[in-house]
Amino acid sequence: MKSFLASFFFIVLFFFCLLFFTAKPVSHVQGNEDERPLQNPIAVQKQAEAIQKQSLSVVKSAIRQPKLSNVAFQTYLKTAVKSLPTFDQVRDAAKNSHDTPEIILNAGALIGGVADQMKNDANNIQPGLNFFKFCAQNESIVESIRAVCLRTLVDISSKYRNNVRVTFADYPDDIQRMARHIPRLR
Amino acid sequence: MLKLAVISLITLFISACGIKNAADAGTSPYGNGVPSDPLASATMKGTPSTVLPGITYDVTVPNDQRALIEADFDTLNSLNITDSSDAEVLGINDFRTATLKRWLLDRTKYIVGESYNSKVLVRVAQSNYDYGSVGIADQVNEDDYDPNVRIVTLMSNLGAAKYLNGKDSSQLLSMGVNGGYISVTTPRIGLEQLAEGHFTANRVPGTELGSLTNRLLRLAVYFHEGRHTDGNSDNTAMPHKVCTSGTYYKKAACEGNSNGPYAVELALLKKFPNQCRGCTYSEISTINAKIADKQSRMINPRYSDPTPVRNL
């Protein structure tokens, strides 16, 4: 009886820990200081590669499965937040700087994937808008991707939430200048 | 020595891949029947493009890649770009299919594959060749070139690179394609090298290589490379500029010409989201990411004379 109670206690403890560490809310997507890349270039590159691998698989599965469940969408957002490339990550990933590094193209696909899911389910609209806002505001993210997020935020917010006006003017000059060069999303 | 380094760097400027050395004469990789005098060759046994006749594929282009390139070119037929803004970047009046095809055909004549061996197939056709009095400006520092970096080949304007190599050494080079040789008297010989990286690096994750978005992404690159056949004097081949700040700081990955290769690519990419009918936001946003990236490379660009070097 004693050993049964001990086992029961540990099982409950295990599930409690599991829930506690995995069920963080993502409706208000925020950057985490701890997620900043290490300064060691090799570590930065390895971290970037690992994140890219993860984000690639998420994007690929999302593209194959156009409508994600709310839970799956939250996982998607979590991965997307981690995958938004920093200045250092792009610099280190750009072995061939002549063309756009894959890390940037993949981030573009991830951002668009959020917009796709917003179109599919109204419950995804607010978390999606929060994601774009976080991305456009976050100074650690490379400027070109912040500009894509801003363009998407401005166009998508006017599409879904006409009462909340998001303007380029709320964002730094260099980001809004770049965002204005991107064609309007339809 | 310094001069050689500078020319090597300029080669790197106008190509998406590593430097391929100009080679001296060697045995013909094509066996008997190839003229011993490279300049004597006039006819080639190439495989012409069926979509854009006038472009010839070298035997080094694998069949699957050739099929994809043909599909890319064919995408031009489905474009319907009515907005002519930025047409001046390409020096044209509109983005109609016929206009774009003409532009590309003027600048692209041969496509060679990744296995094209410059060491064997690029020969000195004439020593002490007179290229005229204008030299090539020293636009880069030796520090910008890192020989230890492994560069993945995507696509490069090899003809323009060899023209600059030849000009620097006062030698007329010729390049073998399909058993014949072409004298590199101008970057406008339009010889481009293409590798597998071109297809993998211009791809929306999780999509087919032949999807419309991927074709559009690659199409813009052909126009970029096409622009490298233009320009003259110290702006021959309209080379890229070393970035003075930003993500590509100290790399030859920026644009100083408002009508240069990155500008041309950018002008087209901006038209493509509206041409991507039936595309998801994910696909369109991938194009947008590329637009933003190219935009970030424009550093105080100024208009430059795109008149190409004439055939001497």
mmCIF file of N, CA and C in Angstrom, chain B residues 33-119:
data_model
loop_
_atom_site.group_PDB
_atom_site.id
_atom_site.type_symbol
_atom_site.label_atom_id
_atom_site.label_comp_id
_atom_site.label_asym_id
_atom_site.label_seq_id
_atom_site.Cartn_x
_atom_site.Cartn_y
_atom_site.Cartn_z
ATOM 1 N N GLY B 33 37.998 16.411 -83.599
ATOM 2 C CA GLY B 33 37.002 17.161 -84.349
ATOM 3 C C GLY B 33 36.795 18.571 -83.845
ATOM 4 N N VAL B 34 37.297 18.857 -82.656
ATOM 5 C CA VAL B 34 37.167 20.219 -82.143
ATOM 6 C C VAL B 34 38.307 21.049 -82.708
ATOM 7 N N PRO B 35 38.011 22.190 -83.238
ATOM 8 C CA PRO B 35 39.062 22.985 -83.863
ATOM 9 C C PRO B 35 40.197 23.276 -82.882
ATOM 10 N N SER B 36 41.429 23.173 -83.367
ATOM 11 C CA SER B 36 42.561 23.469 -82.495
ATOM 12 C C SER B 36 42.645 24.970 -82.244
ATOM 13 N N ASP B 37 42.220 25.740 -83.227
ATOM 14 C CA ASP B 37 42.156 27.187 -83.016
ATOM 15 C C ASP B 37 40.764 27.534 -82.509
ATOM 16 N N PRO B 38 40.663 27.932 -81.262
ATOM 17 C CA PRO B 38 39.339 28.185 -80.690
ATOM 18 C C PRO B 38 38.523 29.193 -81.494
ATOM 19 N N LEU B 39 39.220 30.171 -82.075
ATOM 20 C CA LEU B 39 38.482 31.204 -82.798
ATOM 21 C C LEU B 39 37.909 30.693 -84.116
ATOM 22 N N ALA B 40 38.417 29.557 -84.567
ATOM 23 C CA ALA B 40 37.953 29.050 -85.853
ATOM 24 C C ALA B 40 36.558 28.446 -85.763
ATOM 25 N N SER B 41 36.113 28.194 -84.556
ATOM 26 C CA SER B 41 34.820 27.536 -84.405
ATOM 27 C C SER B 41 33.658 28.498 -84.610
ATOM 28 N N ALA B 42 32.725 28.090 -85.386
ATOM 29 C CA ALA B 42 31.558 28.941 -85.604
ATOM 30 C C ALA B 42 30.268 28.228 -85.228
ATOM 31 N N THR B 43 30.237 26.964 -85.441
ATOM 32 C CA THR B 43 28.990 26.248 -85.172
ATOM 33 C C THR B 43 29.097 25.395 -83.909
ATOM 34 N N MET B 44 28.043 25.318 -83.189
ATOM 35 C CA MET B 44 28.015 24.547 -81.947
ATOM 36 C C MET B 44 26.919 23.479 -82.064
ATOM 37 N N LYS B 45 27.166 22.386 -81.387
ATOM 38 C CA LYS B 45 26.139 21.345 -81.381
ATOM 39 C C LYS B 45 25.351 21.457 -80.083
ATOM 40 N N GLY B 46 24.772 22.565 -79.825
ATOM 41 C CA GLY B 46 24.083 22.790 -78.562
ATOM 42 C C GLY B 46 22.658 22.290 -78.588
ATOM 43 N N THR B 47 22.045 22.351 -77.424
ATOM 44 C CA THR B 47 20.639 22.030 -77.326
ATOM 45 C C THR B 47 19.893 23.336 -77.102
ATOM 46 N N PRO B 48 19.219 23.825 -78.106
ATOM 47 C CA PRO B 48 18.560 25.118 -77.927
ATOM 48 C C PRO B 48 17.331 25.022 -77.034
ATOM 49 N N SER B 49 17.064 26.105 -76.375
ATOM 50 C CA SER B 49 15.849 26.181 -75.562
ATOM 51 C C SER B 49 14.648 26.153 -76.479
ATOM 52 N N THR B 50 13.636 25.419 -76.100
ATOM 53 C CA THR B 50 12.426 25.415 -76.930
ATOM 54 C C THR B 50 11.542 26.604 -76.593
ATOM 55 N N VAL B 51 11.684 27.111 -75.368
ATOM 56 C CA VAL B 51 10.856 28.258 -74.945
ATOM 57 C C VAL B 51 11.477 29.561 -75.411
ATOM 58 N N LEU B 52 12.775 29.670 -75.261
ATOM 59 C CA LEU B 52 13.476 30.873 -75.691
ATOM 60 C C LEU B 52 14.569 30.484 -76.687
ATOM 61 N N PRO B 53 14.176 30.210 -77.922
ATOM 62 C CA PRO B 53 15.205 29.850 -78.907
ATOM 63 C C PRO B 53 16.206 31.002 -78.993
ATOM 64 N N GLY B 54 17.439 30.660 -79.002
ATOM 65 C CA GLY B 54 18.467 31.703 -78.911
ATOM 66 C C GLY B 54 19.325 31.455 -77.688
ATOM 67 N N ILE B 55 18.785 30.676 -76.771
ATOM 68 C CA ILE B 55 19.559 30.250 -75.604
ATOM 69 C C ILE B 55 19.931 28.780 -75.824
ATOM 70 N N THR B 56 21.210 28.488 -75.633
ATOM 71 C CA THR B 56 21.694 27.124 -75.856
ATOM 72 C C THR B 56 22.187 26.518 -74.551
ATOM 73 N N TYR B 57 21.776 25.292 -74.304
ATOM 74 C CA TYR B 57 22.243 24.580 -73.111
ATOM 75 C C TYR B 57 23.495 23.784 -73.451
ATOM 76 N N ASP B 58 24.466 23.850 -72.576
ATOM 77 C CA ASP B 58 25.663 23.029 -72.709
ATOM 78 C C ASP B 58 25.342 21.609 -72.241
ATOM 79 N N VAL B 59 26.159 20.678 -72.682
ATOM 80 C CA VAL B 59 25.937 19.283 -72.280
ATOM 81 C C VAL B 59 26.093 19.087 -70.769
ATOM 82 N N THR B 60 26.728 20.023 -70.118
ATOM 83 C CA THR B 60 26.941 19.885 -68.668
ATOM 84 C C THR B 60 25.686 20.215 -67.849
ATOM 85 N N VAL B 61 24.654 20.708 -68.513
ATOM 86 C CA VAL B 61 23.412 20.992 -67.767
ATOM 87 C C VAL B 61 22.599 19.700 -67.682
ATOM 88 N N PRO B 62 22.371 19.184 -66.476
ATOM 89 C CA PRO B 62 21.593 17.943 -66.352
ATOM 90 C C PRO B 62 20.166 18.126 -66.882
ATOM 91 N N ASN B 63 19.602 17.034 -67.381
ATOM 92 C CA ASN B 63 18.268 17.107 -67.989
ATOM 93 C C ASN B 63 17.200 17.638 -67.041
ATOM 94 N N ASP B 64 17.269 17.200 -65.772
ATOM 95 C CA ASP B 64 16.228 17.656 -64.846
ATOM 96 C C ASP B 64 16.330 19.161 -64.601
ATOM 97 N N GLN B 65 17.551 19.662 -64.549
ATOM 98 C CA GLN B 65 17.713 21.112 -64.362
ATOM 99 C C GLN B 65 17.258 21.878 -65.603
ATOM 100 N N ARG B 66 17.581 21.302 -66.757
ATOM 101 C CA ARG B 66 17.171 21.963 -68.000
ATOM 102 C C ARG B 66 15.646 22.053 -68.074
ATOM 103 N N ALA B 67 14.987 20.985 -67.660
ATOM 104 C CA ALA B 67 13.512 20.989 -67.694
ATOM 105 C C ALA B 67 12.963 22.085 -66.770
ATOM 106 N N LEU B 68 13.604 22.241 -65.619
ATOM 107 C CA LEU B 68 13.137 23.279 -64.687
ATOM 108 C C LEU B 68 13.390 24.684 -65.250
ATOM 109 N N ILE B 69 14.537 24.865 -65.872
ATOM 110 C CA ILE B 69 14.845 26.188 -66.445
ATOM 111 C C ILE B 69 13.853 26.510 -67.567
ATOM 112 N N GLU B 70 13.558 25.503 -68.361
ATOM 113 C CA GLU B 70 12.583 25.715 -69.436
ATOM 114 C C GLU B 70 11.224 26.122 -68.848
ATOM 115 N N ALA B 71 10.857 25.465 -67.754
ATOM 116 C CA ALA B 71 9.590 25.817 -67.090
ATOM 117 C C ALA B 71 9.660 27.254 -66.544
ATOM 118 N N ASP B 72 10.830 27.625 -66.042
ATOM 119 C CA ASP B 72 11.003 29.002 -65.549
ATOM 120 C C ASP B 72 10.793 29.999 -66.685
ATOM 121 N N PHE B 73 11.449 29.733 -67.802
ATOM 122 C CA PHE B 73 11.315 30.640 -68.949
ATOM 123 C C PHE B 73 9.859 30.685 -69.422
ATOM 124 N N ASP B 74 9.220 29.522 -69.396
ATOM 125 C CA ASP B 74 7.835 29.442 -69.855
ATOM 126 C C ASP B 74 6.901 30.282 -68.969
ATOM 127 N N THR B 75 7.313 30.470 -67.729
ATOM 128 C CA THR B 75 6.501 31.285 -66.812
ATOM 129 C C THR B 75 6.328 32.705 -67.354
ATOM 130 N N LEU B 76 7.313 33.146 -68.135
ATOM 131 C CA LEU B 76 7.206 34.486 -68.738
ATOM 132 C C LEU B 76 5.925 34.610 -69.561
ATOM 133 N N ASN B 77 5.520 33.488 -70.180
ATOM 134 C CA ASN B 77 4.325 33.505 -71.029
ATOM 135 C C ASN B 77 3.043 33.719 -70.244
ATOM 136 N N SER B 78 3.070 33.377 -68.953
ATOM 137 C CA SER B 78 1.840 33.519 -68.162
ATOM 138 C C SER B 78 1.786 34.837 -67.380
ATOM 139 N N LEU B 79 2.847 35.630 -67.471
ATOM 140 C CA LEU B 79 2.832 36.903 -66.732
ATOM 141 C C LEU B 79 1.901 37.908 -67.403
ATOM 142 N N ASN B 80 1.290 38.704 -66.577
ATOM 143 C CA ASN B 80 0.451 39.783 -67.108
ATOM 144 C C ASN B 80 0.680 41.030 -66.247
ATOM 145 N N ILE B 81 1.835 41.624 -66.433
ATOM 146 C CA ILE B 81 2.221 42.779 -65.601
ATOM 147 C C ILE B 81 1.819 44.060 -66.332
ATOM 148 N N THR B 82 0.825 44.717 -65.788
ATOM 149 C CA THR B 82 0.336 45.932 -66.450
ATOM 150 C C THR B 82 0.957 47.190 -65.850
ATOM 151 N N ASP B 83 1.447 47.081 -64.631
ATOM 152 C CA ASP B 83 2.065 48.225 -63.961
ATOM 153 C C ASP B 83 3.511 48.373 -64.459
ATOM 154 N N SER B 84 3.782 49.466 -65.125
ATOM 155 C CA SER B 84 5.117 49.621 -65.721
ATOM 156 C C SER B 84 6.082 50.423 -64.847
ATOM 157 N N SER B 85 5.699 50.681 -63.594
ATOM 158 C CA SER B 85 6.634 51.397 -62.721
ATOM 159 C C SER B 85 7.906 50.580 -62.548
ATOM 160 N N ASP B 86 9.003 51.236 -62.448
ATOM 161 C CA ASP B 86 10.339 50.619 -62.318
ATOM 162 C C ASP B 86 10.853 49.989 -63.615
ATOM 163 N N ALA B 87 10.096 50.140 -64.706
ATOM 164 C CA ALA B 87 10.578 49.565 -65.979
ATOM 165 C C ALA B 87 11.897 50.203 -66.390
ATOM 166 N N GLU B 88 12.085 51.467 -65.996
ATOM 167 C CA GLU B 88 13.315 52.176 -66.372
ATOM 168 C C GLU B 88 14.556 51.527 -65.752
ATOM 169 N N VAL B 89 14.359 50.781 -64.682
ATOM 170 C CA VAL B 89 15.495 50.085 -64.052
ATOM 171 C C VAL B 89 16.115 49.103 -65.055
ATOM 172 N N LEU B 90 15.259 48.483 -65.839
ATOM 173 C CA LEU B 90 15.741 47.546 -66.857
ATOM 174 C C LEU B 90 16.004 48.252 -68.185
ATOM 175 N N GLY B 91 15.634 49.537 -68.252
ATOM 176 C CA GLY B 91 15.795 50.272 -69.502
ATOM 177 C C GLY B 91 14.745 49.904 -70.522
ATOM 178 N N ILE B 92 13.564 49.510 -70.039
ATOM 179 C CA ILE B 92 12.468 49.154 -70.943
ATOM 180 C C ILE B 92 11.258 50.027 -70.622
ATOM 181 N N ASN B 93 10.252 49.945 -71.462
ATOM 182 C CA ASN B 93 9.070 50.786 -71.249
ATOM 183 C C ASN B 93 7.928 50.068 -70.550
ATOM 184 N N ASP B 94 7.960 48.751 -70.579
ATOM 185 C CA ASP B 94 6.875 47.988 -69.963
ATOM 186 C C ASP B 94 7.381 46.599 -69.585
ATOM 187 N N PHE B 95 6.546 45.875 -68.857
ATOM 188 C CA PHE B 95 6.924 44.522 -68.422
ATOM 189 C C PHE B 95 6.143 43.459 -69.190
ATOM 190 N N ARG B 96 5.800 43.782 -70.428
ATOM 191 C CA ARG B 96 5.071 42.786 -71.208
ATOM 192 C C ARG B 96 5.971 41.582 -71.481
ATOM 193 N N THR B 97 5.338 40.452 -71.693
ATOM 194 C CA THR B 97 6.091 39.212 -71.902
ATOM 195 C C THR B 97 7.119 39.340 -73.023
ATOM 196 N N ALA B 98 6.690 39.921 -74.143
ATOM 197 C CA ALA B 98 7.596 40.040 -75.291
ATOM 198 C C ALA B 98 8.801 40.907 -74.935
ATOM 199 N N THR B 99 8.546 41.971 -74.183
ATOM 200 C CA THR B 99 9.640 42.874 -73.808
ATOM 201 C C THR B 99 10.635 42.165 -72.899
ATOM 202 N N LEU B 100 10.108 41.425 -71.933
ATOM 203 C CA LEU B 100 10.980 40.727 -70.989
ATOM 204 C C LEU B 100 11.786 39.626 -71.687
ATOM 205 N N LYS B 101 11.132 38.932 -72.612
ATOM 206 C CA LYS B 101 11.843 37.876 -73.350
ATOM 207 C C LYS B 101 12.995 38.468 -74.160
ATOM 208 N N ARG B 102 12.705 39.581 -74.825
ATOM 209 C CA ARG B 102 13.728 40.234 -75.640
ATOM 210 C C ARG B 102 14.916 40.644 -74.761
ATOM 211 N N TRP B 103 14.579 41.213 -73.608
ATOM 212 C CA TRP B 103 15.618 41.692 -72.669
ATOM 213 C C TRP B 103 16.528 40.531 -72.271
ATOM 214 N N LEU B 104 15.901 39.419 -71.927
ATOM 215 C CA LEU B 104 16.660 38.261 -71.457
ATOM 216 C C LEU B 104 17.475 37.640 -72.595
ATOM 217 N N LEU B 105 16.857 37.548 -73.773
ATOM 218 C CA LEU B 105 17.554 36.949 -74.913
ATOM 219 C C LEU B 105 18.756 37.770 -75.362
ATOM 220 N N ASP B 106 18.671 39.069 -75.190
ATOM 221 C CA ASP B 106 19.813 39.922 -75.544
ATOM 222 C C ASP B 106 21.016 39.636 -74.645
ATOM 223 N N ARG B 107 20.746 39.095 -73.478
ATOM 224 C CA ARG B 107 21.812 38.967 -72.474
ATOM 225 C C ARG B 107 22.160 37.529 -72.096
ATOM 226 N N THR B 108 21.353 36.603 -72.512
ATOM 227 C CA THR B 108 21.623 35.202 -72.172
ATOM 228 C C THR B 108 21.676 34.377 -73.448
ATOM 229 N N LYS B 109 22.836 33.773 -73.677
ATOM 230 C CA LYS B 109 22.992 32.986 -74.913
ATOM 231 C C LYS B 109 23.304 31.524 -74.601
ATOM 232 N N TYR B 110 24.081 31.311 -73.550
ATOM 233 C CA TYR B 110 24.500 29.946 -73.227
ATOM 234 C C TYR B 110 24.319 29.698 -71.739
ATOM 235 N N ILE B 111 23.883 28.493 -71.425
ATOM 236 C CA ILE B 111 23.814 28.080 -70.024
ATOM 237 C C ILE B 111 24.652 26.819 -69.866
ATOM 238 N N VAL B 112 25.607 26.895 -68.941
ATOM 239 C CA VAL B 112 26.445 25.720 -68.683
ATOM 240 C C VAL B 112 26.156 25.219 -67.275
ATOM 241 N N GLY B 113 26.473 23.971 -67.034
ATOM 242 C CA GLY B 113 26.142 23.344 -65.756
ATOM 243 C C GLY B 113 27.243 23.460 -64.724
ATOM 244 N N GLU B 114 26.967 22.891 -63.560
ATOM 245 C CA GLU B 114 27.887 22.979 -62.421
ATOM 246 C C GLU B 114 29.213 22.272 -62.730
ATOM 247 N N SER B 115 29.143 21.212 -63.551
ATOM 248 C CA SER B 115 30.359 20.443 -63.814
ATOM 249 C C SER B 115 31.204 21.066 -64.925
ATOM 250 N N TYR B 116 30.769 22.181 -65.447
ATOM 251 C CA TYR B 116 31.556 22.869 -66.478
ATOM 252 C C TYR B 116 32.934 23.175 -65.911
ATOM 253 N N ASN B 117 33.955 22.712 -66.576
ATOM 254 C CA ASN B 117 35.306 22.821 -66.041
ATOM 255 C C ASN B 117 36.057 23.975 -66.710
ATOM 256 N N SER B 118 36.088 25.087 -66.025
ATOM 257 C CA SER B 118 36.743 26.279 -66.576
ATOM 258 C C SER B 118 38.225 26.044 -66.817
ATOM 259 N N LYS B 119 38.831 25.203 -65.978
ATOM 260 C CA LYS B 119 40.280 24.991 -66.108
ATOM 261 C C LYS B 119 40.627 24.363 -67.446
#
